[in-house]
PDB file of C-alpha atoms in Angstrom:
ATOM      1  CA  UNK N 860      17.332 -23.568  14.839  1.00 44.00           C
ATOM      2  CA  UNK N 861      18.386 -21.087  11.355  1.00 53.00           C
ATOM      3  CA  UNK N 862      18.113 -17.889  11.834  1.00 58.00           C
ATOM      4  CA  UNK N 863      15.382 -15.484  10.159  1.00 65.00           C
ATOM      5  CA  UNK N 864      16.027 -11.983   8.963  1.00 67.00           C
ATOM      6  CA  UNK N 865      13.205  -9.092   8.759  1.00 73.00           C
ATOM      7  CA  UNK N 866      12.289  -8.679   5.074  1.00 74.00           C
ATOM      8  CA  UNK N 867      12.152  -4.676   6.430  1.00 79.00           C
ATOM      9  CA  UNK N 868      15.224  -4.461   7.884  1.00 83.00           C
ATOM     10  CA  UNK N 869      16.789  -5.575   4.725  1.00 84.00           C
ATOM     11  CA  UNK N 870      15.006  -2.967   2.705  1.00 86.00           C
ATOM     12  CA  UNK N 871      15.688  -0.248   4.917  1.00 89.00           C
ATOM     13  CA  UNK N 872      19.656  -1.620   4.341  1.00 90.00           C
ATOM     14  CA  UNK N 873      19.013  -1.861   0.515  1.00 90.00           C
ATOM     15  CA  UNK N 874      17.582   1.665   0.545  1.00 91.00           C
ATOM     16  CA  UNK N 875      20.331   3.590   2.335  1.00 94.00           C
ATOM     17  CA  UNK N 876      22.632   1.915  -0.136  1.00 93.00           C
ATOM     18  CA  UNK N 877      20.973   3.299  -2.959  1.00 92.00           C
ATOM     19  CA  UNK N 878      20.601   6.796  -1.581  1.00 94.00           C
ATOM     20  CA  UNK N 879      24.323   6.237  -0.650  1.00 93.00           C
ATOM     21  CA  UNK N 880      24.995   5.409  -4.383  1.00 92.00           C
ATOM     22  CA  UNK N 881      22.610   8.048  -5.934  1.00 92.00           C
ATOM     23  CA  UNK N 882      24.517  10.705  -3.675  1.00 93.00           C
ATOM     24  CA  UNK N 883      28.109   9.910  -5.592  1.00 92.00           C
ATOM     25  CA  UNK N 884      26.405   9.527  -8.924  1.00 89.00           C
ATOM     26  CA  UNK N 885      24.781  12.833  -8.641  1.00 90.00           C
ATOM     27  CA  UNK N 886      27.609  14.041  -7.655  1.00 89.00           C
ATOM     28  CA  UNK N 887      30.552  12.892 -10.679  1.00 88.00           C
ATOM     29  CA  UNK N 888      27.616  13.497 -12.975  1.00 87.00           C
ATOM     30  CA  UNK N 889      26.544  17.079 -11.986  1.00 88.00           C
ATOM     31  CA  UNK N 890      27.834  18.939 -14.951  1.00 85.00           C
ATOM     32  CA  UNK N 891      26.603  16.434 -17.491  1.00 82.00           C
ATOM     33  CA  UNK N 892      22.970  16.216 -15.541  1.00 81.00           C
ATOM     34  CA  UNK N 893      22.956  20.097 -16.224  1.00 82.00           C
ATOM     35  CA  UNK N 894      23.730  20.232 -19.542  1.00 80.00           C
ATOM     36  CA  UNK N 895      20.988  17.043 -20.354  1.00 74.00           C
ATOM     37  CA  UNK N 896      18.823  19.386 -18.513  1.00 75.00           C
ATOM     38  CA  UNK N 897      19.486  22.326 -21.106  1.00 74.00           C
ATOM     39  CA  UNK N 898      20.445  20.269 -24.027  1.00 69.00           C
ATOM     40  CA  UNK N 899      21.353  21.950 -27.290  1.00 69.00           C
ATOM     41  CA  UNK N 900      23.384  21.226 -30.431  1.00 69.00           C
ATOM     42  CA  UNK N 901      25.547  23.514 -29.215  1.00 71.00           C
ATOM     43  CA  UNK N 902      26.922  21.880 -26.040  1.00 74.00           C
ATOM     44  CA  UNK N 903      26.136  18.586 -27.372  1.00 72.00           C
ATOM     45  CA  UNK N 904      30.192  17.701 -27.596  1.00 75.00           C
ATOM     46  CA  UNK N 905      30.662  18.994 -24.736  1.00 79.00           C
ATOM     47  CA  UNK N 906      28.489  16.699 -22.849  1.00 75.00           C
ATOM     48  CA  UNK N 907      30.099  13.893 -25.183  1.00 73.00           C
ATOM     49  CA  UNK N 908      33.430  15.096 -24.095  1.00 77.00           C
ATOM     50  CA  UNK N 909      32.391  14.874 -20.334  1.00 81.00           C
ATOM     51  CA  UNK N 910      30.819  11.375 -20.834  1.00 75.00           C
ATOM     52  CA  UNK N 911      33.707   9.924 -21.769  1.00 70.00           C
ATOM     53  CA  UNK N 912      35.827  11.271 -19.220  1.00 77.00           C
ATOM     54  CA  UNK N 913      34.063   8.699 -17.075  1.00 77.00           C
ATOM     55  CA  UNK N 914      35.848   5.750 -16.374  1.00 79.00           C
ATOM     56  CA  UNK N 915      34.934   2.415 -14.321  1.00 88.00           C
ATOM     57  CA  UNK N 916      34.393   3.730 -10.914  1.00 90.00           C
ATOM     58  CA  UNK N 917      30.861   5.659 -11.733  1.00 90.00           C
ATOM     59  CA  UNK N 918      29.754   2.448 -13.813  1.00 92.00           C
ATOM     60  CA  UNK N 919      30.641   0.594 -10.618  1.00 93.00           C
ATOM     61  CA  UNK N 920      28.080   2.765  -9.009  1.00 92.00           C
ATOM     62  CA  UNK N 921      25.596   2.241 -11.638  1.00 94.00           C
ATOM     63  CA  UNK N 922      26.073  -1.488 -11.243  1.00 95.00           C
ATOM     64  CA  UNK N 923      25.275  -1.344  -7.690  1.00 95.00           C
ATOM     65  CA  UNK N 924      22.386   0.925  -7.973  1.00 94.00           C
ATOM     66  CA  UNK N 925      20.766  -1.542 -10.292  1.00 96.00           C
ATOM     67  CA  UNK N 926      21.575  -4.176  -8.461  1.00 95.00           C
ATOM     68  CA  UNK N 927      20.212  -3.378  -5.143  1.00 94.00           C
ATOM     69  CA  UNK N 928      17.097  -1.270  -6.822  1.00 93.00           C
ATOM     70  CA  UNK N 929      16.510  -4.315  -8.436  1.00 91.00           C
ATOM     71  CA  UNK N 930      16.252  -6.410  -5.376  1.00 88.00           C
ATOM     72  CA  UNK N 931      13.646  -4.132  -3.603  1.00 88.00           C
ATOM     73  CA  UNK N 932      10.024  -5.001  -3.777  1.00 82.00           C
ATOM     74  CA  UNK N 933       8.349  -2.240  -5.431  1.00 79.00           C
ATOM     75  CA  UNK N 934      11.584  -0.353  -6.400  1.00 86.00           C
ATOM     76  CA  UNK N 935      12.167   0.492 -10.201  1.00 87.00           C
ATOM     77  CA  UNK N 936      15.581   0.869 -11.687  1.00 91.00           C
ATOM     78  CA  UNK N 937      14.329   2.098 -14.380  1.00 90.00           C
ATOM     79  CA  UNK N 938      15.438   5.282 -14.865  1.00 91.00           C
ATOM     80  CA  UNK N 939      19.084   4.237 -13.510  1.00 93.00           C
ATOM     81  CA  UNK N 940      19.130   1.466 -16.523  1.00 93.00           C
ATOM     82  CA  UNK N 941      17.957   4.296 -18.987  1.00 91.00           C
ATOM     83  CA  UNK N 942      20.873   6.758 -17.999  1.00 89.00           C
ATOM     84  CA  UNK N 943      23.249   3.887 -17.971  1.00 91.00           C
ATOM     85  CA  UNK N 944      22.496   3.683 -22.041  1.00 89.00           C
ATOM     86  CA  UNK N 945      22.407   7.432 -22.412  1.00 85.00           C
ATOM     87  CA  UNK N 946      25.875   8.047 -20.515  1.00 84.00           C
ATOM     88  CA  UNK N 947      28.021   5.096 -21.667  1.00 88.00           C
ATOM     89  CA  UNK N 948      25.817   3.971 -25.346  1.00 86.00           C
ATOM     90  CA  UNK N 949      23.865   1.124 -25.824  1.00 88.00           C
ATOM     91  CA  UNK N 950      26.883  -1.446 -25.599  1.00 91.00           C
ATOM     92  CA  UNK N 951      28.258  -0.834 -22.339  1.00 92.00           C
ATOM     93  CA  UNK N 952      25.152   0.419 -20.978  1.00 92.00           C
ATOM     94  CA  UNK N 953      23.348  -3.233 -21.780  1.00 94.00           C
ATOM     95  CA  UNK N 954      26.089  -5.004 -20.115  1.00 96.00           C
ATOM     96  CA  UNK N 955      25.879  -2.535 -17.037  1.00 96.00           C
ATOM     97  CA  UNK N 956      22.214  -3.498 -16.796  1.00 96.00           C
ATOM     98  CA  UNK N 957      22.185  -6.971 -17.644  1.00 96.00           C
ATOM     99  CA  UNK N 958      25.044  -7.635 -14.462  1.00 97.00           C
ATOM    100  CA  UNK N 959      23.018  -5.276 -12.339  1.00 96.00           C
ATOM    101  CA  UNK N 960      20.200  -7.137 -12.678  1.00 96.00           C
ATOM    102  CA  UNK N 961      21.368 -10.287 -12.598  1.00 96.00           C
ATOM    103  CA  UNK N 962      23.205  -9.572  -9.814  1.00 96.00           C
ATOM    104  CA  UNK N 963      20.231  -8.379  -8.227  1.00 94.00           C
ATOM    105  CA  UNK N 964      17.916 -11.542  -8.642  1.00 95.00           C
ATOM    106  CA  UNK N 965      21.074 -13.959  -7.443  1.00 94.00           C
ATOM    107  CA  UNK N 966      21.608 -12.089  -4.316  1.00 92.00           C
ATOM    108  CA  UNK N 967      17.646 -12.157  -3.208  1.00 92.00           C
ATOM    109  CA  UNK N 968      17.556 -15.884  -4.624  1.00 92.00           C
ATOM    110  CA  UNK N 969      20.592 -16.330  -2.129  1.00 91.00           C
ATOM    111  CA  UNK N 970      18.828 -14.625   0.803  1.00 89.00           C
ATOM    112  CA  UNK N 971      15.337 -16.059   0.135  1.00 88.00           C
ATOM    113  CA  UNK N 972      15.540 -19.179   2.663  1.00 81.00           C
ATOM    114  CA  UNK N 973      16.985 -16.859   5.470  1.00 82.00           C
ATOM    115  CA  UNK N 974      14.094 -13.955   5.339  1.00 83.00           C
ATOM    116  CA  UNK N 975      10.576 -14.218   7.491  1.00 78.00           C
ATOM    117  CA  UNK N 976       8.092 -12.949   4.754  1.00 79.00           C
ATOM    118  CA  UNK N 977       4.797 -11.342   5.661  1.00 77.00           C
ATOM    119  CA  UNK N 978       1.569 -13.268   5.327  1.00 78.00           C
ATOM    120  CA  UNK N 979       0.462 -10.254   2.479  1.00 80.00           C
ATOM    121  CA  UNK N 980       3.572 -11.788   0.978  1.00 80.00           C
ATOM    122  CA  UNK N 981       2.993 -15.370   0.598  1.00 80.00           C
ATOM    123  CA  UNK N 982      -0.783 -15.139  -0.569  1.00 79.00           C
ATOM    124  CA  UNK N 983       0.253 -12.652  -3.225  1.00 80.00           C
ATOM    125  CA  UNK N 984      -2.342 -13.096  -6.059  1.00 80.00           C
ATOM    126  CA  UNK N 985       1.236 -13.434  -8.722  1.00 80.00           C
ATOM    127  CA  UNK N 986       2.879 -15.542  -6.757  1.00 85.00           C
ATOM    128  CA  UNK N 987       0.071 -17.799  -6.503  1.00 80.00           C
ATOM    129  CA  UNK N 988      -0.196 -17.851 -10.648  1.00 81.00           C
ATOM    130  CA  UNK N 989       3.952 -18.193 -10.756  1.00 84.00           C
ATOM    131  CA  UNK N 990       3.785 -21.045  -8.657  1.00 83.00           C
ATOM    132  CA  UNK N 991       0.742 -22.791 -10.183  1.00 80.00           C
ATOM    133  CA  UNK N 992       1.860 -22.868 -14.210  1.00 76.00           C
ATOM    134  CA  UNK N 993       2.380 -26.326 -15.864  1.00 76.00           C
ATOM    135  CA  UNK N 994       5.422 -24.893 -17.442  1.00 80.00           C
ATOM    136  CA  UNK N 995       7.473 -23.439 -14.902  1.00 84.00           C
ATOM    137  CA  UNK N 996      10.936 -22.963 -16.626  1.00 87.00           C
ATOM    138  CA  UNK N 997       8.878 -20.782 -19.235  1.00 86.00           C
ATOM    139  CA  UNK N 998       6.798 -18.625 -17.121  1.00 86.00           C
ATOM    140  CA  UNK N 999       9.354 -17.871 -14.580  1.00 91.00           C
ATOM    141  CA  UNK N1000      11.925 -17.088 -17.318  1.00 91.00           C
ATOM    142  CA  UNK N1001       8.855 -14.897 -19.204  1.00 88.00           C
ATOM    143  CA  UNK N1002       8.020 -12.984 -15.490  1.00 89.00           C
ATOM    144  CA  UNK N1003      11.538 -11.828 -15.395  1.00 91.00           C
ATOM    145  CA  UNK N1004      11.022 -10.004 -18.444  1.00 87.00           C
ATOM    146  CA  UNK N1005       7.910  -8.243 -17.072  1.00 84.00           C
ATOM    147  CA  UNK N1006       8.661  -4.872 -15.483  1.00 80.00           C
ATOM    148  CA  UNK N1007       5.048  -5.051 -13.396  1.00 80.00           C
ATOM    149  CA  UNK N1008       5.727  -8.471 -12.157  1.00 84.00           C
ATOM    150  CA  UNK N1009       8.029  -7.619  -8.743  1.00 86.00           C
ATOM    151  CA  UNK N1010      11.562  -9.964  -9.206  1.00 89.00           C
ATOM    152  CA  UNK N1011      11.423 -10.732  -5.753  1.00 90.00           C
ATOM    153  CA  UNK N1012       8.113 -12.986  -6.380  1.00 91.00           C
ATOM    154  CA  UNK N1013       9.688 -14.466  -9.256  1.00 93.00           C
ATOM    155  CA  UNK N1014      12.939 -15.674  -7.659  1.00 94.00           C
ATOM    156  CA  UNK N1015      10.812 -16.543  -4.420  1.00 92.00           C
ATOM    157  CA  UNK N1016       8.771 -19.088  -6.845  1.00 92.00           C
ATOM    158  CA  UNK N1017      12.427 -20.572  -8.410  1.00 93.00           C
ATOM    159  CA  UNK N1018      13.727 -21.392  -4.508  1.00 92.00           C
ATOM    160  CA  UNK N1019      10.336 -22.752  -3.601  1.00 90.00           C
ATOM    161  CA  UNK N1020       9.817 -24.963  -6.947  1.00 91.00           C
ATOM    162  CA  UNK N1021      13.548 -25.856  -6.023  1.00 91.00           C
ATOM    163  CA  UNK N1022      14.515 -24.826  -9.743  1.00 92.00           C
ATOM    164  CA  UNK N1023      18.247 -26.376 -10.059  1.00 92.00           C
ATOM    165  CA  UNK N1024      20.692 -23.702  -9.608  1.00 91.00           C
ATOM    166  CA  UNK N1025      22.396 -23.825 -13.113  1.00 92.00           C
ATOM    167  CA  UNK N1026      18.648 -23.850 -14.947  1.00 93.00           C
ATOM    168  CA  UNK N1027      17.797 -20.493 -12.691  1.00 94.00           C
ATOM    169  CA  UNK N1028      21.101 -18.655 -13.613  1.00 94.00           C
ATOM    170  CA  UNK N1029      20.357 -19.468 -17.345  1.00 94.00           C
ATOM    171  CA  UNK N1030      16.601 -18.485 -16.864  1.00 94.00           C
ATOM    172  CA  UNK N1031      17.701 -15.091 -15.171  1.00 96.00           C
ATOM    173  CA  UNK N1032      20.432 -14.494 -17.748  1.00 95.00           C
ATOM    174  CA  UNK N1033      17.589 -14.673 -20.450  1.00 93.00           C
ATOM    175  CA  UNK N1034      14.630 -13.122 -18.421  1.00 93.00           C
ATOM    176  CA  UNK N1035      16.382  -9.752 -17.467  1.00 94.00           C
ATOM    177  CA  UNK N1036      18.206  -9.522 -20.996  1.00 93.00           C
ATOM    178  CA  UNK N1037      15.238  -8.146 -23.436  1.00 90.00           C
ATOM    179  CA  UNK N1038      14.336  -4.957 -20.622  1.00 90.00           C
ATOM    180  CA  UNK N1039      18.286  -4.742 -19.831  1.00 93.00           C
ATOM    181  CA  UNK N1040      18.741  -4.099 -23.934  1.00 91.00           C
ATOM    182  CA  UNK N1041      15.547  -1.706 -24.035  1.00 90.00           C
ATOM    183  CA  UNK N1042      16.892   0.221 -21.510  1.00 91.00           C
ATOM    184  CA  UNK N1043      20.397   1.225 -22.355  1.00 91.00           C
ATOM    185  CA  UNK N1044      18.939   1.502 -26.472  1.00 90.00           C
ATOM    186  CA  UNK N1045      16.298   3.995 -24.883  1.00 88.00           C
ATOM    187  CA  UNK N1046      19.087   5.850 -23.325  1.00 85.00           C
ATOM    188  CA  UNK N1047      20.808   5.985 -26.547  1.00 83.00           C
ATOM    189  CA  UNK N1048      18.006   6.685 -28.368  1.00 84.00           C
ATOM    190  CA  UNK N1049      17.116   9.976 -25.749  1.00 78.00           C
ATOM    191  CA  UNK N1050      20.791  10.867 -26.067  1.00 74.00           C
ATOM    192  CA  UNK N1051      20.368  10.838 -30.159  1.00 75.00           C
ATOM    193  CA  UNK N1052      16.790  12.437 -30.553  1.00 74.00           C
ATOM    194  CA  UNK N1053      15.810   9.041 -32.301  1.00 79.00           C
ATOM    195  CA  UNK N1054      12.138   9.277 -30.629  1.00 77.00           C
ATOM    196  CA  UNK N1055      10.785   6.864 -33.521  1.00 81.00           C
ATOM    197  CA  UNK N1056      13.104   4.371 -31.301  1.00 79.00           C
ATOM    198  CA  UNK N1057      11.665   5.304 -28.103  1.00 77.00           C
ATOM    199  CA  UNK N1058       8.074   4.565 -29.117  1.00 84.00           C
ATOM    200  CA  UNK N1059       9.138   1.447 -30.116  1.00 82.00           C
ATOM    201  CA  UNK N1060      10.445   0.329 -27.067  1.00 79.00           C
ATOM    202  CA  UNK N1061       7.254   1.609 -25.714  1.00 80.00           C
ATOM    203  CA  UNK N1062       5.349  -0.652 -27.670  1.00 83.00           C
ATOM    204  CA  UNK N1063       7.553  -3.525 -26.489  1.00 80.00           C
ATOM    205  CA  UNK N1064       7.056  -2.440 -22.814  1.00 77.00           C
ATOM    206  CA  UNK N1065       3.451  -2.592 -23.613  1.00 80.00           C
ATOM    207  CA  UNK N1066       3.518  -5.803 -24.963  1.00 80.00           C
ATOM    208  CA  UNK N1067       5.123  -7.588 -22.497  1.00 74.00           C
ATOM    209  CA  UNK N1068       2.700  -5.982 -19.954  1.00 73.00           C
ATOM    210  CA  UNK N1069      -0.151  -7.295 -21.683  1.00 76.00           C
ATOM    211  CA  UNK N1070       1.746 -10.768 -21.703  1.00 72.00           C
ATOM    212  CA  UNK N1071       1.873 -10.508 -18.084  1.00 66.00           C
ATOM    213  CA  UNK N1072      -2.013 -10.119 -18.157  1.00 68.00           C
ATOM    214  CA  UNK N1073      -2.215 -13.481 -20.281  1.00 70.00           C
ATOM    215  CA  UNK N1074      -0.363 -15.256 -18.176  1.00 64.00           C
ATOM    216  CA  UNK N1075      -2.616 -14.409 -15.267  1.00 61.00           C
ATOM    217  CA  UNK N1076      -6.043 -15.084 -17.101  1.00 62.00           C
ATOM    218  CA  UNK N1077      -4.642 -18.351 -18.212  1.00 61.00           C
ATOM    219  CA  UNK N1078      -3.790 -19.474 -14.916  1.00 55.00           C
ATOM    220  CA  UNK N1079      -6.967 -18.482 -13.672  1.00 56.00           C
ATOM    221  CA  UNK N1080      -8.753 -20.097 -16.008  1.00 57.00           C
ATOM    222  CA  UNK N1081      -6.626 -23.542 -15.742  1.00 55.00           C
ATOM    223  CA  UNK N1082      -8.186 -23.214 -11.837  1.00 52.00           C
ATOM    224  CA  UNK N1083     -11.515 -22.752 -12.877  1.00 53.00           C
ATOM    225  CA  UNK N1084     -11.763 -25.774 -15.306  1.00 53.00           C
TER     226      UNK N1084
END
């Protein structure tokens, strides 16, 4: 008999990991955080110099936080993703965000078959919509792009619909790329005070949310026919 894992226990363990990583990040970035809270032209170069002193250790901390937070239902890793872009610039920030989000989804998908989900989860309206699509690969890839759709629901749908592993890896990689990019470049825009870029990124997020509503309406309409 296959041993089942409690999703509550897994969430508790993941939350403890996030808290531990958060404590380490705050400890390592405390001087930078203080400067960011009191940012001005005079201390800008000092802030840049401090950030450039951080190496692979802190990148790994942020990567782990992003991956684990991505795996926890209802927990958003957007602030950490923005912080990665703010501290490491758009390219390194994108790399941290992208690989972190991919890892989180891969980890959840690998555990799906061993987790004992609640009845409430199994009857989630988004879960029903995702698994009722006529074009599941497109729908699920787009669903990964939309922040308001819990990724655990998308991962469960992929596993339940027996999406081939190679296709699943491609879907996750493409799906999490846009949001990872927006958060990384958004963090860099905050650091450089480029508010026009922030407005553009905010509009893109709003469009993605509207897209999620459109997906839901299309599925409802198809069921009604």
